[in-house]
XYZ file of N, CA, C and O in Angstrom:
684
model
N 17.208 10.643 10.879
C 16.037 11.329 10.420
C 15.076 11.432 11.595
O 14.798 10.508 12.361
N 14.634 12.599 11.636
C 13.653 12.964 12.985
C 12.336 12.310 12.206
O 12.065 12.111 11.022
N 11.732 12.103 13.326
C 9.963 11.419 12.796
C 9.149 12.416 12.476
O 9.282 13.306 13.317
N 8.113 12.788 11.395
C 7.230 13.487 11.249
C 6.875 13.893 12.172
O 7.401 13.397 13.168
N 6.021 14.778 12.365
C 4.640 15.246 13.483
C 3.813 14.310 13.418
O 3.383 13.852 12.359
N 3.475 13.892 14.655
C 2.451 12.670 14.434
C 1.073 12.539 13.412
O 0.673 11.507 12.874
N 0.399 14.092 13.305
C -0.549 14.063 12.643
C -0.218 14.304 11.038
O -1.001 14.161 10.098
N 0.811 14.606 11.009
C 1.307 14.323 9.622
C 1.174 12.857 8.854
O 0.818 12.486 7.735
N 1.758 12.097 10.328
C 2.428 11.039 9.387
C 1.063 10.317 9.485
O 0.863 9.477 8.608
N 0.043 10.515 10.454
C -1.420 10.071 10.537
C -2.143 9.869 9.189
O -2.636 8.932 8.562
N -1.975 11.148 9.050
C -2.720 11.863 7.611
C -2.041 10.783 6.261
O -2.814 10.213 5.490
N -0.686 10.650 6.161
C -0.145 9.648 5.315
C -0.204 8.311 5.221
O 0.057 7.589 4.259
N -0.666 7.973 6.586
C -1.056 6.746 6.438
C -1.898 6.274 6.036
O -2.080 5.252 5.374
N -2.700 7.279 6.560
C -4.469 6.739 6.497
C -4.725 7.248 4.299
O -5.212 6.494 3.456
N -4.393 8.136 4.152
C -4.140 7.840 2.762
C -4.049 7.003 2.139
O -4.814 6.619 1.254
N -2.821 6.451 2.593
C -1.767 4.998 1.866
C -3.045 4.228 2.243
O -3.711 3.610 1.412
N -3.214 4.272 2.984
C -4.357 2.677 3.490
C -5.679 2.663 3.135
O -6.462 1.725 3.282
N -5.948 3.983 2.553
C -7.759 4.092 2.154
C -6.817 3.582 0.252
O -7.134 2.607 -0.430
N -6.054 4.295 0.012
C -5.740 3.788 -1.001
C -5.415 2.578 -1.845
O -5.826 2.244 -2.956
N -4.474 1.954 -0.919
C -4.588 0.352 -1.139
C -5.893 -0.377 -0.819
O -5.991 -1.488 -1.341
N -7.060 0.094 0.046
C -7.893 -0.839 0.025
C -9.106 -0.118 -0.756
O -10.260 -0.540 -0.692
N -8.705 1.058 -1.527
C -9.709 1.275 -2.929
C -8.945 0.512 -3.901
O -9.709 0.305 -4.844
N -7.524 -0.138 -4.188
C -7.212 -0.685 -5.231
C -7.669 -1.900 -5.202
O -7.920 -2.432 -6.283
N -7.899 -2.672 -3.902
C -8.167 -4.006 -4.313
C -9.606 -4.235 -3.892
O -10.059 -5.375 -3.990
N -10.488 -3.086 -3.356
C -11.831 -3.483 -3.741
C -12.183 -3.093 -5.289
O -13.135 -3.707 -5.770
N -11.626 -2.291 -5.990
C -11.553 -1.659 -7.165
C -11.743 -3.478 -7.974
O -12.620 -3.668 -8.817
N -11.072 -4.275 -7.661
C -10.580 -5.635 -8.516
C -11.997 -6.042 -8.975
O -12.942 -6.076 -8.186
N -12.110 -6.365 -10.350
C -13.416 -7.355 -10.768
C -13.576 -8.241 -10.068
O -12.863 -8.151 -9.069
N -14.423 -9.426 -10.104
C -14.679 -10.278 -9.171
C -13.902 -11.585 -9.896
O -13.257 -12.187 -9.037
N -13.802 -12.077 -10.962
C -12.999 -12.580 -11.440
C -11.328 -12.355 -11.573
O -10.564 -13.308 -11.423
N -10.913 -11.186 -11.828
C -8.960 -10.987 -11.400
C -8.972 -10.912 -10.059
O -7.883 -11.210 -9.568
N -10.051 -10.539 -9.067
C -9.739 -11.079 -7.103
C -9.416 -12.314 -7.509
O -8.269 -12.529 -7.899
N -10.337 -13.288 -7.484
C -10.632 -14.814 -7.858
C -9.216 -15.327 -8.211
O -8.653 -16.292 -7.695
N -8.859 -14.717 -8.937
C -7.453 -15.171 -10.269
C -6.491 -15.087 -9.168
O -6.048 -16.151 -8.736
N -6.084 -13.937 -8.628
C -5.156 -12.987 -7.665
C -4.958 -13.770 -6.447
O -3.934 -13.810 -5.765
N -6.158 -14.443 -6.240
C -6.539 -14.547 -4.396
C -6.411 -13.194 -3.794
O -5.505 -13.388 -2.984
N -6.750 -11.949 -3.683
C -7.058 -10.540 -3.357
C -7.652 -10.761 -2.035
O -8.762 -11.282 -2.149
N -7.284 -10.536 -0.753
C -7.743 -10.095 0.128
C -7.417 -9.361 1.170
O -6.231 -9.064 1.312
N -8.389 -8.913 2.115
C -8.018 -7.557 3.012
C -8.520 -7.925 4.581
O -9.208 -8.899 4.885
N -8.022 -6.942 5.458
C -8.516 -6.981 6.761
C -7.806 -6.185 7.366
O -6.588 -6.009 7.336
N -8.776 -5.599 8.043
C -8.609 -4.677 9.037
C -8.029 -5.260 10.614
O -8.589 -6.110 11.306
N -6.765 -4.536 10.924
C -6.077 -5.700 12.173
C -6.165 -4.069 12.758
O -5.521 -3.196 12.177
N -7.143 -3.698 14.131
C -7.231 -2.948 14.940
C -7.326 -1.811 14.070
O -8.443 -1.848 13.555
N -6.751 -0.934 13.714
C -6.859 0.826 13.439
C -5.551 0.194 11.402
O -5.804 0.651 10.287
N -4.785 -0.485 11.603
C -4.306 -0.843 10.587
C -5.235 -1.810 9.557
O -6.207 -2.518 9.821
N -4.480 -1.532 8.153
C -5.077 -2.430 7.239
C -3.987 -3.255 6.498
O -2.822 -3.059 6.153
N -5.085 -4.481 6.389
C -3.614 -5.385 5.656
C -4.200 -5.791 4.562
O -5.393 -6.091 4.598
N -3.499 -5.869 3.445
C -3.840 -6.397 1.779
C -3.274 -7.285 1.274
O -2.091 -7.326 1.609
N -3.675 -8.282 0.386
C -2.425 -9.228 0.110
C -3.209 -9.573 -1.648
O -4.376 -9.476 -2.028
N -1.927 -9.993 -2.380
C -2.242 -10.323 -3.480
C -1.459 -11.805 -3.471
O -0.444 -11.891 -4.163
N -1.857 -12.850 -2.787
C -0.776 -13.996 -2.570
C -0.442 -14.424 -3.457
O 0.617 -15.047 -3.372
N -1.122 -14.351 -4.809
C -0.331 -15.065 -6.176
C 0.703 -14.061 -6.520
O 1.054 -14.303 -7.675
N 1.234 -13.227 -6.132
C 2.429 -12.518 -6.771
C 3.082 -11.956 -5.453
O 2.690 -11.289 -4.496
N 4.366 -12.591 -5.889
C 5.497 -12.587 -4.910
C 5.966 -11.399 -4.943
O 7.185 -11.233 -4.990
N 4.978 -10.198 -4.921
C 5.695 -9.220 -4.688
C 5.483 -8.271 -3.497
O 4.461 -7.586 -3.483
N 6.302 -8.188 -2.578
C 6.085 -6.760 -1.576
C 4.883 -5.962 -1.556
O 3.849 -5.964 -0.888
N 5.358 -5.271 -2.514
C 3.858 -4.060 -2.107
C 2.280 -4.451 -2.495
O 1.307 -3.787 -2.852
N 2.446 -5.417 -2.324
C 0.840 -6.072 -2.803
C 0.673 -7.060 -1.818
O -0.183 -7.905 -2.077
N 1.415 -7.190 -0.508
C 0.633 -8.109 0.593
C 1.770 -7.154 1.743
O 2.966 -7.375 1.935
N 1.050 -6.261 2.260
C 1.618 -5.225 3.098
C 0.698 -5.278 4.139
O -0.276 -6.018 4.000
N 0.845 -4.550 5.277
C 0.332 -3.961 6.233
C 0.682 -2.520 6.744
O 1.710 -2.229 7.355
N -0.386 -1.617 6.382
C -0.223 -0.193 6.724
C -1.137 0.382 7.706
O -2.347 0.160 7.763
N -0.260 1.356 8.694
C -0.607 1.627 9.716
C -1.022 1.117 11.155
O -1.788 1.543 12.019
N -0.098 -0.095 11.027
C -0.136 -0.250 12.175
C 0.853 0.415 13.066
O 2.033 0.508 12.728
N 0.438 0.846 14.113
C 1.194 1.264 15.618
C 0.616 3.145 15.417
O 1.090 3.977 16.191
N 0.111 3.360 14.875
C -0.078 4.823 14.772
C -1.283 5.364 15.006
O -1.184 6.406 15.654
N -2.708 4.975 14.648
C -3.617 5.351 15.847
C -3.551 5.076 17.436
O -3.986 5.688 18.411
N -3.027 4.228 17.313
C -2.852 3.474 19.162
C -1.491 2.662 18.526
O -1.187 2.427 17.356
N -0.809 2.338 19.808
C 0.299 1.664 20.082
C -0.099 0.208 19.413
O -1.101 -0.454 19.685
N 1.022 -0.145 18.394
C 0.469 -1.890 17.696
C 0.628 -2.869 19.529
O 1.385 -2.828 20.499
N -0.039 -3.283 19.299
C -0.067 -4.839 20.265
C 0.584 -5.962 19.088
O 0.504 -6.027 17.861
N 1.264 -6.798 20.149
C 1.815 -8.172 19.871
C 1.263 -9.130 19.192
O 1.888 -9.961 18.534
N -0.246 -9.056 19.342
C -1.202 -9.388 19.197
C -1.884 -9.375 17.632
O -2.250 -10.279 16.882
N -1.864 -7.571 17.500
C -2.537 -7.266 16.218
C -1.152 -7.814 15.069
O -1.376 -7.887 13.860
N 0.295 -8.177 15.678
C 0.926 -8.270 15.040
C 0.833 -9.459 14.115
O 0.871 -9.460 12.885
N 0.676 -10.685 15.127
C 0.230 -12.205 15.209
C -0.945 -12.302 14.210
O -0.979 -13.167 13.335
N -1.968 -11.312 14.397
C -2.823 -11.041 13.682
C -2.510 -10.882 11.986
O -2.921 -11.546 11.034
N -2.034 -10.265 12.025
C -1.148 -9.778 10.501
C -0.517 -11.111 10.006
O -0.862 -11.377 8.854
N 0.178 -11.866 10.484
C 1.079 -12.248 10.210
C 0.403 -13.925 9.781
O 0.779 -14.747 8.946
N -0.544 -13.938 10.610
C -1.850 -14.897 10.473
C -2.588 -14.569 9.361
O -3.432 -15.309 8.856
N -2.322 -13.604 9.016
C -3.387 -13.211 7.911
C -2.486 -13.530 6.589
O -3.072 -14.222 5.756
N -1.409 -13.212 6.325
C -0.688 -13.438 5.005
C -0.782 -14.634 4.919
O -1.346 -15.186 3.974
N 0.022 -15.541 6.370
C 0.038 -17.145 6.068
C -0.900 -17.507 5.589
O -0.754 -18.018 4.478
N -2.394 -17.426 6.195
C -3.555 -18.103 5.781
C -3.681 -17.838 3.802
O -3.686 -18.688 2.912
N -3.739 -16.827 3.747
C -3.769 -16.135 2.275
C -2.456 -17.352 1.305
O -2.582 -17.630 0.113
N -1.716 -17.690 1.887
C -0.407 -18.094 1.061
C 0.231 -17.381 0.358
O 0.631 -17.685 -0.766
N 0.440 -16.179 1.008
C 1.413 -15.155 0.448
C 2.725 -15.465 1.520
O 2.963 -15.426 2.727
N 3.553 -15.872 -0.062
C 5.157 -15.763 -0.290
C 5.908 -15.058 1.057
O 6.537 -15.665 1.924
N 5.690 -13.772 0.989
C 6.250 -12.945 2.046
C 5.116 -12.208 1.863
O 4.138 -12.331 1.126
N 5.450 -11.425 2.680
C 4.403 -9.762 3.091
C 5.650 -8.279 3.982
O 6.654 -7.975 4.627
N 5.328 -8.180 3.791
C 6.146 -6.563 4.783
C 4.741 -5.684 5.655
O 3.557 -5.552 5.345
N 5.478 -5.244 6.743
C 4.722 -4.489 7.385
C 5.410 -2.751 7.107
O 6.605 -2.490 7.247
N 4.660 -2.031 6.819
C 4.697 -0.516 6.504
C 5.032 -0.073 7.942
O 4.070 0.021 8.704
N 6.323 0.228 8.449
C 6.377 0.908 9.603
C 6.859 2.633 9.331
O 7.744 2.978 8.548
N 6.079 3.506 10.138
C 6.264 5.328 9.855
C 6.912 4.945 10.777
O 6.865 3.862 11.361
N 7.858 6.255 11.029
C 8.701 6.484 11.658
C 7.959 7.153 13.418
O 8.622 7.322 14.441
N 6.178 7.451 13.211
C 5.624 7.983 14.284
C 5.684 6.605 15.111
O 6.022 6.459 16.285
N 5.142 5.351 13.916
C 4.532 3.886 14.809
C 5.084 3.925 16.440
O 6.242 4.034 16.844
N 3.976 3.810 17.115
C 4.198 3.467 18.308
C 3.734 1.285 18.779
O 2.799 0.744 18.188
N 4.423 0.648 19.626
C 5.536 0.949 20.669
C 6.798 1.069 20.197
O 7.009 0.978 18.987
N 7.895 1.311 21.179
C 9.179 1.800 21.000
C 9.740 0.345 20.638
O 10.787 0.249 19.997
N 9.086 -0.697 21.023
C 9.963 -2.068 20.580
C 9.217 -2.658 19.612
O 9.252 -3.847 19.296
N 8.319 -1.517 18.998
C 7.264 -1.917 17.822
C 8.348 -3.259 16.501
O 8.041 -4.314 15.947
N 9.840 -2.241 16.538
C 11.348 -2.983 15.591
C 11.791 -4.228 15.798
O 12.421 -4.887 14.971
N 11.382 -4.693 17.236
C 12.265 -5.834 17.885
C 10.981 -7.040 17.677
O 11.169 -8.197 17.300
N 9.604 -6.396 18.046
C 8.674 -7.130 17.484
C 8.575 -8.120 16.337
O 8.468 -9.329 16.127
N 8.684 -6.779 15.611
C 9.253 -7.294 13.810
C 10.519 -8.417 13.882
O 10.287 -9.577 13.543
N 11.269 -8.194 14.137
C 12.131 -9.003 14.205
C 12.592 -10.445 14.427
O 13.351 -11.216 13.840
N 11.527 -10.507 15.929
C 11.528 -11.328 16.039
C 10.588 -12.486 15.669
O 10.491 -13.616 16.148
N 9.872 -11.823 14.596
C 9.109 -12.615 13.972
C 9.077 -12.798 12.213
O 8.181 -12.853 11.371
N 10.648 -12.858 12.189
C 11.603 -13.043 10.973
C 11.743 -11.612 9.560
O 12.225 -11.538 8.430
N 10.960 -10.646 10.561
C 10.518 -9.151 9.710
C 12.553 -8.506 9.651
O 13.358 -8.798 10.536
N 12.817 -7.849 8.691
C 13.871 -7.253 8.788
C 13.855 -5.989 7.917
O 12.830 -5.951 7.236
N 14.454 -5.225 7.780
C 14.533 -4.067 7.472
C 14.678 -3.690 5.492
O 15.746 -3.530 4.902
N 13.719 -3.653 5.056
C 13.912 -3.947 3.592
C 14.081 -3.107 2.806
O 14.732 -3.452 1.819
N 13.586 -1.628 2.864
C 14.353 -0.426 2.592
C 13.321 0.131 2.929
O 12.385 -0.570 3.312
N 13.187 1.604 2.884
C 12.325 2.637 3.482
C 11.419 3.735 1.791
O 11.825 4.369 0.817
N 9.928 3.289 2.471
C 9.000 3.839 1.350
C 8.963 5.668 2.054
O 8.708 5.976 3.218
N 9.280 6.551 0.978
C 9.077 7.607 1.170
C 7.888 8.513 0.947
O 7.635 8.689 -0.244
N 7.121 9.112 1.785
C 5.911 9.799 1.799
C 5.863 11.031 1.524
O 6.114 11.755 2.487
N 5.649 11.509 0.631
C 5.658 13.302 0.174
C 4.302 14.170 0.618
O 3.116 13.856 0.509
N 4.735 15.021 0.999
C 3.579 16.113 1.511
C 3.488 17.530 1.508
O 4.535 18.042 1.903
N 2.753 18.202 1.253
C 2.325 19.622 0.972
C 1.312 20.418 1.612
O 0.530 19.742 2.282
N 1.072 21.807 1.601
C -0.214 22.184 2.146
C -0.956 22.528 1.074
O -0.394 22.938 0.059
N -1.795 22.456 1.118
C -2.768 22.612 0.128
C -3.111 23.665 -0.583
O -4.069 23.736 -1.353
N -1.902 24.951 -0.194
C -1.913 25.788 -1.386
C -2.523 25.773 -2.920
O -3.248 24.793 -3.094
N -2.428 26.425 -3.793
C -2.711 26.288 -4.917
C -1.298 25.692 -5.953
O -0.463 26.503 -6.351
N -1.220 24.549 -6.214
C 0.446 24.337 -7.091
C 0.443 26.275 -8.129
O -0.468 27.001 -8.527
N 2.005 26.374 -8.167
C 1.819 27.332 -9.559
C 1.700 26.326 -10.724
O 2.127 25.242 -11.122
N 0.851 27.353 -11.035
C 0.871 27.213 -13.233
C 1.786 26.870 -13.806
O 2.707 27.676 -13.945
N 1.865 25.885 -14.218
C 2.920 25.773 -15.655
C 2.482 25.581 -16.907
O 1.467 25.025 -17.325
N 3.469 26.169 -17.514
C 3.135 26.313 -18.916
C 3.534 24.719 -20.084
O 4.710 24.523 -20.390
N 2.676 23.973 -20.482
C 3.005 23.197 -20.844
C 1.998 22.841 -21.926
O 0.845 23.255 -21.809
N 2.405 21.996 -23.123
C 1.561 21.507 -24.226
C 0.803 20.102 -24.092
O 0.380 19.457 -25.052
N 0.695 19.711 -22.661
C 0.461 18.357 -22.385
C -1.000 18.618 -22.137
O -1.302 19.785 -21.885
N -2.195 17.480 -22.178
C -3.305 17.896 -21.680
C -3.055 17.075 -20.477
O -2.259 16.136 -20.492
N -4.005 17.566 -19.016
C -4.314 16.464 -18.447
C -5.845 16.333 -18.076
O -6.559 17.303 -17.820
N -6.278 14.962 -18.079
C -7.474 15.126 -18.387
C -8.113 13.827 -17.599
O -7.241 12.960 -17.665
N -9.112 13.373 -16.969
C -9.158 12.035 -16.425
C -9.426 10.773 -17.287
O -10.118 10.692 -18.302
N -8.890 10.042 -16.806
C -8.765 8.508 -17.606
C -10.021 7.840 -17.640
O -10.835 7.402 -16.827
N -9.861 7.933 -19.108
C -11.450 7.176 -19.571
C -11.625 5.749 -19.675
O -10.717 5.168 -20.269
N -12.398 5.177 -19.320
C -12.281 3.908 -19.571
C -11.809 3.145 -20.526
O -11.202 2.080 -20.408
N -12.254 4.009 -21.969
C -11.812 3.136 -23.454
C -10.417 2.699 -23.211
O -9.887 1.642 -23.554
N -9.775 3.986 -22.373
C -8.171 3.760 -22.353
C -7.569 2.770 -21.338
O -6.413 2.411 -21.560
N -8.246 2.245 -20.176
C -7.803 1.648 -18.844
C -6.805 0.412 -19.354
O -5.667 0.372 -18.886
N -7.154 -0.403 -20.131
C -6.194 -1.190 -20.228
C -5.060 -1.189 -20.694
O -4.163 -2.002 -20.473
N -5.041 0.124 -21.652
C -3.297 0.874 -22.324
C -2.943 1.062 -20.876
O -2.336 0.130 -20.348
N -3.262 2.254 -20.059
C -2.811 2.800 -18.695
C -2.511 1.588 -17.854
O -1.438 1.748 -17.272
N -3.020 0.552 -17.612
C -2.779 -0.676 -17.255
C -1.233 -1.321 -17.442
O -0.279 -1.615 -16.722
N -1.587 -1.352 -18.829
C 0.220 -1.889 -19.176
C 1.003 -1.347 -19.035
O 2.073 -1.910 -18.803
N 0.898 0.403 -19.109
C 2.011 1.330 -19.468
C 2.461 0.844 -17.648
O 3.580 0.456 -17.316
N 1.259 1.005 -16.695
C 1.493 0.949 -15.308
C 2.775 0.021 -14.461
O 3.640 0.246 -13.614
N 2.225 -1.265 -15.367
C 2.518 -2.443 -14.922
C 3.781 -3.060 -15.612
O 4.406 -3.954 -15.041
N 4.063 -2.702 -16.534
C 5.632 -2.053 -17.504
C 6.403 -1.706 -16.913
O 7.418 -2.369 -16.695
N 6.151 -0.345 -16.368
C 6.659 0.314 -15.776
C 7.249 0.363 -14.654
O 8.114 1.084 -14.158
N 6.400 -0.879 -14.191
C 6.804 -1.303 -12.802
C 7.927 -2.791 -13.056
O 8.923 -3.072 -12.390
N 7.384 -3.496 -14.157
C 8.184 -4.515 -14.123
C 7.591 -5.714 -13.460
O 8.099 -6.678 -12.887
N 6.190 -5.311 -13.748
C 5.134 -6.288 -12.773
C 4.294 -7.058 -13.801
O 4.193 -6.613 -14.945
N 3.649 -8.266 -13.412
C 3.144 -9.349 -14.220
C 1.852 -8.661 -15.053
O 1.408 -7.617 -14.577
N 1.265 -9.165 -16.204
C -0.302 -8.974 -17.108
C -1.475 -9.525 -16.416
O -2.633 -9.569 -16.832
N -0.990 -9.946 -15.272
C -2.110 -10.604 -14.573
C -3.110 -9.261 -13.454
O -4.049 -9.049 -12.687
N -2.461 -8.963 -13.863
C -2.603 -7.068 -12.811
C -3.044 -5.946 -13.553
O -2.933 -4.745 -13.310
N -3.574 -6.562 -14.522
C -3.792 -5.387 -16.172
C -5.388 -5.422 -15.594
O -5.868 -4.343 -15.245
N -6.062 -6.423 -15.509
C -7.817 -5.675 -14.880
C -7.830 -5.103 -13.217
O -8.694 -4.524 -12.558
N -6.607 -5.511 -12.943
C -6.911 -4.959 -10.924
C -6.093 -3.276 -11.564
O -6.199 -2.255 -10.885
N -5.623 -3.283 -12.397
C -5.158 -1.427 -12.352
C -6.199 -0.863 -13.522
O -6.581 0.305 -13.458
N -6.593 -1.649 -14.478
C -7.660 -0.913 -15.811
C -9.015 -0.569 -15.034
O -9.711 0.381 -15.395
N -9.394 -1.469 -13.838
C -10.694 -0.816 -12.694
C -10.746 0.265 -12.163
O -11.751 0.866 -11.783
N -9.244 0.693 -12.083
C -8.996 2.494 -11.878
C -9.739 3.550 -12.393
O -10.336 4.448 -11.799
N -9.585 3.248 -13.938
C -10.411 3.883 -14.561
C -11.471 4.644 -14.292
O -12.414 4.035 -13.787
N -11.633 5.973 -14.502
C -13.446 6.611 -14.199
C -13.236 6.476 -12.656
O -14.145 6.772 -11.881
């Protein structure tokens, strides 16, 4: 697979990463508390962690190596940051732009291995066509956040402890 255009995969990152760190400032101050929820910014990347749940995509690091080349450093950084947190594992989000070229061997050698590959979808901002459909869509009201919550977190196969860090979505 050839690598995006760099400003493509720019644009996707920085998405992914404003996004994960609107979900977990989104958290009440009590399910952070519950969660242990925390964040930091390691150079131009962001790292998130939810250390009470052993799961992957909730103690990540995105975007590193893609505004500027990752350093060894910001890596150590990262990696300092989960331990301290007491998160289980963590993964680092590598695009296929990330710069340096031994950005892989980095990883590696600091017990990171290859865990499968998150796919990023993209469009121009055309207008979608119309479809014809009997569904409404409409934005999520609060009364509803905690149904949308479960259906979320169901769906995923993920713990009730995550039902107020996704019902804060809401509005």
């Amino acid at each position: 697979m050839s690598p995006p255009p760099v400003e493509v995969a720019l644009r996707c990152e920085r998405a992914d990463a404003a996004a994960w760190a609107d979900l977990l400032s989104a958290a009440p101050a009590e399910a952070a508390r519950a969660l242990g929820i925390g964040a930091r910014r390691i150079g131009p990347a962001f790292a998130g962690s939810i250390p009470r749940l052993d799961i992957l995509m909730y103690n990540r690091v995105v975007g590193l190596g893609l505004e500027s080349p990752a350093t060894a450093a910001q890596l150590d950084e990262a990696v300092g940051f989960f331990r301290e947190a007491g998160a289980p594992r963590c993964m680092v989000n590598v695009s296929p732009a990330a710069g340096p070229l031994g950005l892989a061997r980095w990883l590696e050698a600091r017990g990171f291995y290859l865990h499968n590959h998150w796919v990023k979808l993209h469009r121009d901002m055309t207008p979608a066509p119309r479809a014809r459909t009997d569904l409404r869509i409409a934005p999520l009201e609060p009364a509803h956040a905690a149904e949308f919550a479960r259906i979320v977190i169901g769906g995923m196969g993920h713990p009730e402890s995550l039902v107020p860090l996704v019902a804060a979505l809401a509005g």
